[in-house]
mmCIF file of C-alpha atoms in Angstrom:
data_model
loop_
_atom_site.group_PDB
_atom_site.id
_atom_site.type_symbol
_atom_site.label_atom_id
_atom_site.label_comp_id
_atom_site.label_asym_id
_atom_site.label_seq_id
_atom_site.Cartn_x
_atom_site.Cartn_y
_atom_site.Cartn_z
ATOM 1 C CA MET N 1 120.107 -21.923 -77.598
ATOM 2 C CA ALA N 2 118.587 -19.902 -74.765
ATOM 3 C CA GLN N 3 118.937 -21.297 -71.255
ATOM 4 C CA ALA N 4 116.294 -21.024 -68.536
ATOM 5 C CA ASP N 5 117.017 -18.743 -65.609
ATOM 6 C CA PRO N 6 117.328 -21.026 -62.542
ATOM 7 C CA ALA N 7 116.298 -18.132 -60.237
ATOM 8 C CA ALA N 8 113.019 -17.564 -62.021
ATOM 9 C CA GLU N 9 109.979 -19.207 -60.459
ATOM 10 C CA PRO N 10 107.691 -21.201 -62.737
ATOM 11 C CA ARG N 11 104.547 -19.324 -63.741
ATOM 12 C CA PRO N 12 101.191 -21.094 -63.561
ATOM 13 C CA ALA N 13 99.393 -21.633 -66.805
ATOM 14 C CA GLU N 14 96.839 -18.950 -67.604
ATOM 15 C CA ASP N 15 93.344 -19.630 -68.812
ATOM 16 C CA PRO N 16 93.186 -18.128 -72.303
ATOM 17 C CA GLY N 17 89.464 -17.568 -71.865
ATOM 18 C CA SER N 18 89.851 -15.382 -68.804
ATOM 19 C CA SER N 19 91.215 -11.842 -68.760
ATOM 20 C CA GLU N 20 90.963 -11.300 -64.984
ATOM 21 C CA SER N 21 94.103 -10.997 -62.923
ATOM 22 C CA PRO N 22 94.440 -12.847 -59.600
ATOM 23 C CA ALA N 23 92.574 -11.131 -56.783
ATOM 24 C CA SER N 24 94.671 -9.030 -54.473
ATOM 25 C CA PRO N 25 94.316 -9.866 -50.766
ATOM 26 C CA GLU N 26 94.133 -6.132 -50.029
ATOM 27 C CA SER N 27 91.101 -5.623 -52.270
ATOM 28 C CA PRO N 28 87.899 -5.327 -50.187
ATOM 29 C CA GLU N 29 85.825 -5.587 -53.340
ATOM 30 C CA ARG N 30 87.040 -9.017 -54.388
ATOM 31 C CA SER N 31 87.270 -10.351 -50.855
ATOM 32 C CA GLU N 32 83.714 -9.299 -50.041
ATOM 33 C CA ARG N 33 82.344 -10.794 -53.240
ATOM 34 C CA SER N 34 84.024 -14.127 -52.616
ATOM 35 C CA GLU N 35 82.539 -14.389 -49.114
ATOM 36 C CA SER N 36 78.923 -13.879 -50.146
ATOM 37 C CA PRO N 37 77.071 -14.594 -53.397
ATOM 38 C CA GLY N 38 75.074 -11.373 -53.190
ATOM 39 C CA ARG N 39 76.146 -8.629 -55.572
ATOM 40 C CA PRO N 40 75.801 -5.051 -54.321
ATOM 41 C CA GLY N 41 72.905 -3.445 -56.108
ATOM 42 C CA SER N 42 71.072 -6.688 -56.807
ATOM 43 C CA PRO N 43 67.956 -7.805 -54.916
ATOM 44 C CA GLU N 44 69.955 -10.643 -53.403
ATOM 45 C CA GLY N 45 72.681 -8.258 -52.283
ATOM 46 C CA SER N 46 70.198 -5.848 -50.704
ATOM 47 C CA GLU N 47 68.408 -8.507 -48.637
ATOM 48 C CA GLY N 48 71.372 -10.525 -47.395
ATOM 49 C CA GLY N 49 74.236 -9.671 -49.650
ATOM 50 C CA THR N 50 77.813 -8.876 -48.883
ATOM 51 C CA PRO N 51 78.950 -7.078 -45.740
ATOM 52 C CA LEU N 52 79.797 -4.098 -47.940
ATOM 53 C CA SER N 53 76.300 -3.886 -49.444
ATOM 54 C CA ARG N 54 74.696 -4.270 -46.001
ATOM 55 C CA LEU N 55 76.932 -1.524 -44.620
ATOM 56 C CA ALA N 56 75.970 0.743 -47.515
ATOM 57 C CA ALA N 57 72.263 0.096 -46.934
ATOM 58 C CA LEU N 58 72.543 0.922 -43.224
ATOM 59 C CA HIS N 59 74.149 4.267 -44.091
ATOM 60 C CA GLY N 60 71.672 5.101 -46.858
ATOM 61 C CA VAL N 61 74.149 4.651 -49.708
ATOM 62 C CA ALA N 62 72.518 3.349 -52.884
ATOM 63 C CA THR N 63 74.188 0.341 -54.454
ATOM 64 C CA SER N 64 72.430 0.638 -57.814
ATOM 65 C CA TYR N 65 70.614 3.086 -60.051
ATOM 66 C CA SER N 66 68.091 2.835 -62.876
ATOM 67 C CA PRO N 67 68.909 4.969 -65.929
ATOM 68 C CA SER N 68 65.655 3.727 -67.483
ATOM 69 C CA PRO N 69 62.626 1.843 -66.138
ATOM 70 C CA ASP N 70 63.747 -1.489 -67.603
ATOM 71 C CA ARG N 71 67.416 -1.328 -66.622
ATOM 72 C CA THR N 72 69.264 -1.449 -63.299
ATOM 73 C CA VAL N 73 72.982 -0.759 -63.043
ATOM 74 C CA ALA N 74 74.913 -1.940 -59.988
ATOM 75 C CA ALA N 75 77.342 0.535 -58.485
ATOM 76 C CA SER N 76 80.941 -0.612 -58.356
ATOM 77 C CA ASP N 77 82.443 -1.547 -55.017
ATOM 78 C CA THR N 78 84.975 1.250 -55.469
ATOM 79 C CA ALA N 79 82.160 3.789 -55.796
ATOM 80 C CA ILE N 80 80.446 2.409 -52.686
ATOM 81 C CA VAL N 81 83.670 2.525 -50.663
ATOM 82 C CA THR N 82 84.264 6.112 -51.816
ATOM 83 C CA ALA N 83 80.720 7.173 -50.905
ATOM 84 C CA LEU N 84 81.061 5.618 -47.455
ATOM 85 C CA ALA N 85 84.392 7.383 -46.973
ATOM 86 C CA ALA N 86 82.618 10.696 -47.635
ATOM 87 C CA LEU N 87 80.398 9.798 -44.653
ATOM 88 C CA ASP N 88 83.494 9.111 -42.507
ATOM 89 C CA VAL N 89 82.928 5.357 -42.714
ATOM 90 C CA ASP N 90 86.061 3.309 -43.368
ATOM 91 C CA ALA N 91 85.333 0.435 -45.757
ATOM 92 C CA SER N 92 88.784 0.180 -47.314
ATOM 93 C CA THR N 93 89.435 -3.412 -46.192
ATOM 94 C CA PRO N 94 87.272 -6.422 -45.317
ATOM 95 C CA GLN N 95 88.262 -6.007 -41.670
ATOM 96 C CA ALA N 96 87.246 -2.335 -41.731
ATOM 97 C CA VAL N 97 83.914 -3.238 -43.343
ATOM 98 C CA ARG N 98 83.112 -5.781 -40.627
ATOM 99 C CA ALA N 99 84.088 -3.353 -37.858
ATOM 100 C CA ALA N 100 82.008 -0.543 -39.366
ATOM 101 C CA LEU N 101 79.064 -2.908 -39.880
ATOM 102 C CA ASP N 102 79.151 -4.075 -36.256
ATOM 103 C CA LEU N 103 79.367 -0.474 -35.053
ATOM 104 C CA ARG N 104 76.469 0.692 -37.227
ATOM 105 C CA GLU N 105 74.225 -2.204 -36.198
ATOM 106 C CA GLN N 106 74.959 -1.440 -32.550
ATOM 107 C CA GLU N 107 74.183 2.256 -33.081
ATOM 108 C CA LEU N 108 70.839 1.437 -34.694
ATOM 109 C CA ARG N 109 69.922 -0.977 -31.905
ATOM 110 C CA GLU N 110 70.702 1.555 -29.194
ATOM 111 C CA ARG N 111 69.469 4.803 -30.727
ATOM 112 C CA LEU N 112 66.179 6.229 -29.538
ATOM 113 C CA LEU N 113 65.154 8.139 -32.654
ATOM 114 C CA PRO N 114 66.081 8.452 -36.322
ATOM 115 C CA PRO N 115 67.460 11.836 -37.440
ATOM 116 C CA THR N 116 64.033 12.914 -38.749
ATOM 117 C CA VAL N 117 60.566 11.954 -37.512
ATOM 118 C CA VAL N 118 57.506 12.780 -39.632
ATOM 119 C CA CYS N 119 54.044 13.188 -38.142
ATOM 120 C CA TRP N 120 51.252 13.075 -40.746
ATOM 121 C CA GLY N 121 47.838 14.510 -39.973
ATOM 122 C CA GLY N 122 48.341 14.608 -36.220
ATOM 123 C CA GLN N 123 48.863 10.849 -35.912
ATOM 124 C CA THR N 124 51.598 9.628 -33.587
ATOM 125 C CA PRO N 125 54.509 8.344 -35.710
ATOM 126 C CA GLY N 126 55.855 4.881 -35.043
ATOM 127 C CA ALA N 127 59.237 6.247 -33.961
ATOM 128 C CA LEU N 128 57.611 8.045 -31.024
ATOM 129 C CA ALA N 129 55.199 5.231 -30.197
ATOM 130 C CA GLY N 130 58.158 2.845 -29.919
ATOM 131 C CA LEU N 131 60.047 4.893 -27.325
ATOM 132 C CA PRO N 132 60.627 3.243 -23.930
ATOM 133 C CA GLU N 133 57.915 3.857 -21.371
ATOM 134 C CA GLY N 134 58.706 6.897 -19.264
ATOM 135 C CA THR N 135 60.639 8.732 -22.001
ATOM 136 C CA HIS N 136 60.400 12.513 -21.657
ATOM 137 C CA LEU N 137 59.956 14.710 -24.736
ATOM 138 C CA HIS N 138 61.163 18.280 -25.094
ATOM 139 C CA ILE N 139 59.887 19.952 -28.264
ATOM 140 C CA GLU N 140 60.792 23.444 -29.415
ATOM 141 C CA THR N 141 58.343 24.331 -32.150
ATOM 142 C CA GLU N 142 59.114 26.335 -35.240
ATOM 143 C CA GLN N 143 56.910 29.056 -33.749
ATOM 144 C CA GLY N 144 59.122 29.297 -30.637
ATOM 145 C CA GLU N 145 56.870 27.410 -28.212
ATOM 146 C CA LEU N 146 57.961 24.690 -25.784
ATOM 147 C CA ARG N 147 55.928 21.483 -25.717
ATOM 148 C CA TYR N 148 56.345 18.285 -23.750
ATOM 149 C CA THR N 149 54.023 16.101 -25.792
ATOM 150 C CA ALA N 150 53.689 15.422 -29.506
ATOM 151 C CA GLU N 151 49.916 15.891 -29.462
ATOM 152 C CA GLN N 152 48.258 18.794 -31.299
ATOM 153 C CA LEU N 153 51.492 20.294 -32.552
ATOM 154 C CA PRO N 154 51.354 23.071 -35.146
ATOM 155 C CA HIS N 155 52.548 22.333 -38.657
ATOM 156 C CA GLY N 156 56.235 22.933 -39.206
ATOM 157 C CA VAL N 157 59.715 21.585 -38.567
ATOM 158 C CA HIS N 158 60.333 21.374 -34.832
ATOM 159 C CA ALA N 159 63.354 20.455 -32.692
ATOM 160 C CA LEU N 160 62.777 17.309 -30.646
ATOM 161 C CA ARG N 161 64.815 15.900 -27.776
ATOM 162 C CA ALA N 162 63.921 12.596 -26.144
ATOM 163 C CA THR N 163 65.342 11.453 -22.795
ATOM 164 C CA ALA N 164 64.862 7.807 -21.859
ATOM 165 C CA PRO N 165 64.637 6.547 -18.261
ATOM 166 C CA ASP N 166 68.087 4.957 -18.589
ATOM 167 C CA GLY N 167 69.643 8.347 -19.385
ATOM 168 C CA ARG N 168 69.974 7.977 -23.148
ATOM 169 C CA THR N 169 69.105 11.063 -25.177
ATOM 170 C CA ALA N 170 68.367 11.675 -28.836
ATOM 171 C CA ASP N 171 67.832 14.796 -30.924
ATOM 172 C CA ALA N 172 65.726 14.765 -34.077
ATOM 173 C CA HIS N 173 63.830 16.980 -36.472
ATOM 174 C CA LEU N 174 60.094 16.547 -35.946
ATOM 175 C CA VAL N 175 58.186 17.383 -39.122
ATOM 176 C CA VAL N 176 54.446 17.883 -38.625
ATOM 177 C CA ALA N 177 52.564 18.006 -41.919
ATOM 178 C CA PRO N 178 48.928 17.679 -43.017
ATOM 179 C CA THR N 179 47.860 14.684 -45.059
ATOM 180 C CA ARG N 180 46.460 17.087 -47.658
ATOM 181 C CA LEU N 181 47.087 20.771 -48.307
ATOM 182 C CA PRO N 182 44.013 22.948 -47.814
ATOM 183 C CA ALA N 183 42.355 24.353 -50.906
ATOM 184 C CA PRO N 184 42.561 28.125 -51.422
ATOM 185 C CA PRO N 185 39.508 29.996 -50.129
ATOM 186 C CA GLY N 186 38.745 31.426 -53.556
ATOM 187 C CA ARG N 187 40.260 32.847 -56.714
ATOM 188 C CA THR N 188 43.792 34.079 -56.296
ATOM 189 C CA TYR N 189 46.829 35.048 -58.320
ATOM 190 C CA GLY N 190 50.502 34.213 -58.137
ATOM 191 C CA LEU N 191 53.938 34.703 -59.595
ATOM 192 C CA LEU N 192 55.855 32.694 -62.180
ATOM 193 C CA ALA N 193 59.615 32.581 -61.678
ATOM 194 C CA GLN N 194 62.573 30.646 -63.021
ATOM 195 C CA LEU N 195 64.392 29.445 -59.920
ATOM 196 C CA TYR N 196 67.866 29.911 -61.396
ATOM 197 C CA SER N 197 67.104 33.596 -62.050
ATOM 198 C CA LEU N 198 66.196 34.414 -58.416
ATOM 199 C CA LEU N 199 69.564 35.899 -57.576
ATOM 200 C CA SER N 200 70.197 37.378 -54.152
ATOM 201 C CA ARG N 201 73.263 38.601 -52.304
ATOM 202 C CA ARG N 202 73.669 35.206 -50.654
ATOM 203 C CA SER N 203 73.270 33.206 -53.892
ATOM 204 C CA TRP N 204 76.219 31.378 -55.421
ATOM 205 C CA GLY N 205 75.730 32.600 -58.966
ATOM 206 C CA MET N 206 72.166 31.335 -59.384
ATOM 207 C CA GLY N 207 68.956 31.127 -57.402
ATOM 208 C CA ASP N 208 68.420 28.341 -54.880
ATOM 209 C CA LEU N 209 65.635 27.060 -52.640
ATOM 210 C CA GLY N 210 66.499 29.622 -49.979
ATOM 211 C CA ASP N 211 65.841 32.403 -52.490
ATOM 212 C CA LEU N 212 62.576 30.709 -53.454
ATOM 213 C CA ALA N 213 61.488 30.662 -49.801
ATOM 214 C CA GLU N 214 62.202 34.387 -49.498
ATOM 215 C CA LEU N 215 60.275 35.165 -52.684
ATOM 216 C CA THR N 216 57.306 33.063 -51.586
ATOM 217 C CA ALA N 217 57.143 34.652 -48.131
ATOM 218 C CA TRP N 218 57.437 38.160 -49.578
ATOM 219 C CA ALA N 219 54.844 37.537 -52.302
ATOM 220 C CA GLY N 220 52.315 36.255 -49.795
ATOM 221 C CA ARG N 221 53.007 38.825 -47.101
ATOM 222 C CA ALA N 222 53.464 41.996 -49.151
ATOM 223 C CA LEU N 223 51.492 41.262 -52.324
ATOM 224 C CA GLY N 224 48.803 38.869 -51.127
ATOM 225 C CA ALA N 225 49.804 36.272 -53.728
ATOM 226 C CA GLY N 226 48.374 32.786 -53.346
ATOM 227 C CA PHE N 227 51.119 30.775 -55.041
ATOM 228 C CA VAL N 228 54.497 30.872 -56.779
ATOM 229 C CA GLN N 229 54.999 28.720 -59.865
ATOM 230 C CA VAL N 230 58.528 27.672 -60.770
ATOM 231 C CA ASN N 231 60.242 25.846 -63.591
ATOM 232 C CA PRO N 232 60.596 22.044 -63.272
ATOM 233 C CA LEU N 233 63.177 21.302 -60.576
ATOM 234 C CA HIS N 234 63.567 17.547 -61.011
ATOM 235 C CA ALA N 235 65.138 15.513 -63.778
ATOM 236 C CA ALA N 236 62.832 13.975 -66.349
ATOM 237 C CA VAL N 237 62.552 10.185 -66.328
ATOM 238 C CA PRO N 238 65.056 8.856 -68.886
ATOM 239 C CA GLY N 239 63.715 6.497 -71.477
ATOM 240 C CA HIS N 240 62.869 6.147 -75.131
ATOM 241 C CA PRO N 241 61.393 8.131 -76.701
ATOM 242 C CA THR N 242 62.540 11.146 -74.678
ATOM 243 C CA ASP N 243 60.206 14.114 -74.422
ATOM 244 C CA PRO N 244 62.304 17.204 -75.257
ATOM 245 C CA SER N 245 60.051 19.443 -73.157
ATOM 246 C CA PRO N 246 59.913 19.279 -69.334
ATOM 247 C CA TYR N 247 56.371 20.686 -69.507
#
């Protein structure tokens, strides 16, 4: 007859209907889920949610994706932690998540401008209208001009620096774009190109958007072309039935 080992500790009874192992105290995923009912990727998680999902939202990391219009898949906590790590944000433990969340919220409260400011149709964007009174602007336009106001700027991507009265500074890209592209003055012609075939000496084995910009500038400047048509560059919307042609 077998005898029990007196050194062995008694094991708690396991629920036969559950296959989950006990949560590890080092796991930020399980700890974060137990502290808040919101699940990353769900509407509840995006509004209030867990500290991890809020941290992801503040850094622009998606917590879900939709492979089809009627389906939403939540990203795993491991994937979110890995994506944040790629942005140099430590979310490996619950303590690290809280520290990173506090730091990010403080940065957003104190920053003057977002990384990119878009000005549509000459209207003053909200990011500039919300600057403290007395803030000085220094704008270097894409055309090489220096401006000190955001009024009547030429279209393009400009370099913006804002200096607040309290000494804070912020650098941002200022994109000035029309609300609608102008129609061509008359009949014109253009080129049709497959983007991946636009190889250049700087390409990495296939054409890229930089090569497309060079082709477009050359076609307009040297050939008088009015447009360049390219193959579809975005993924088709998944769903059933799937259209086999991107055109």
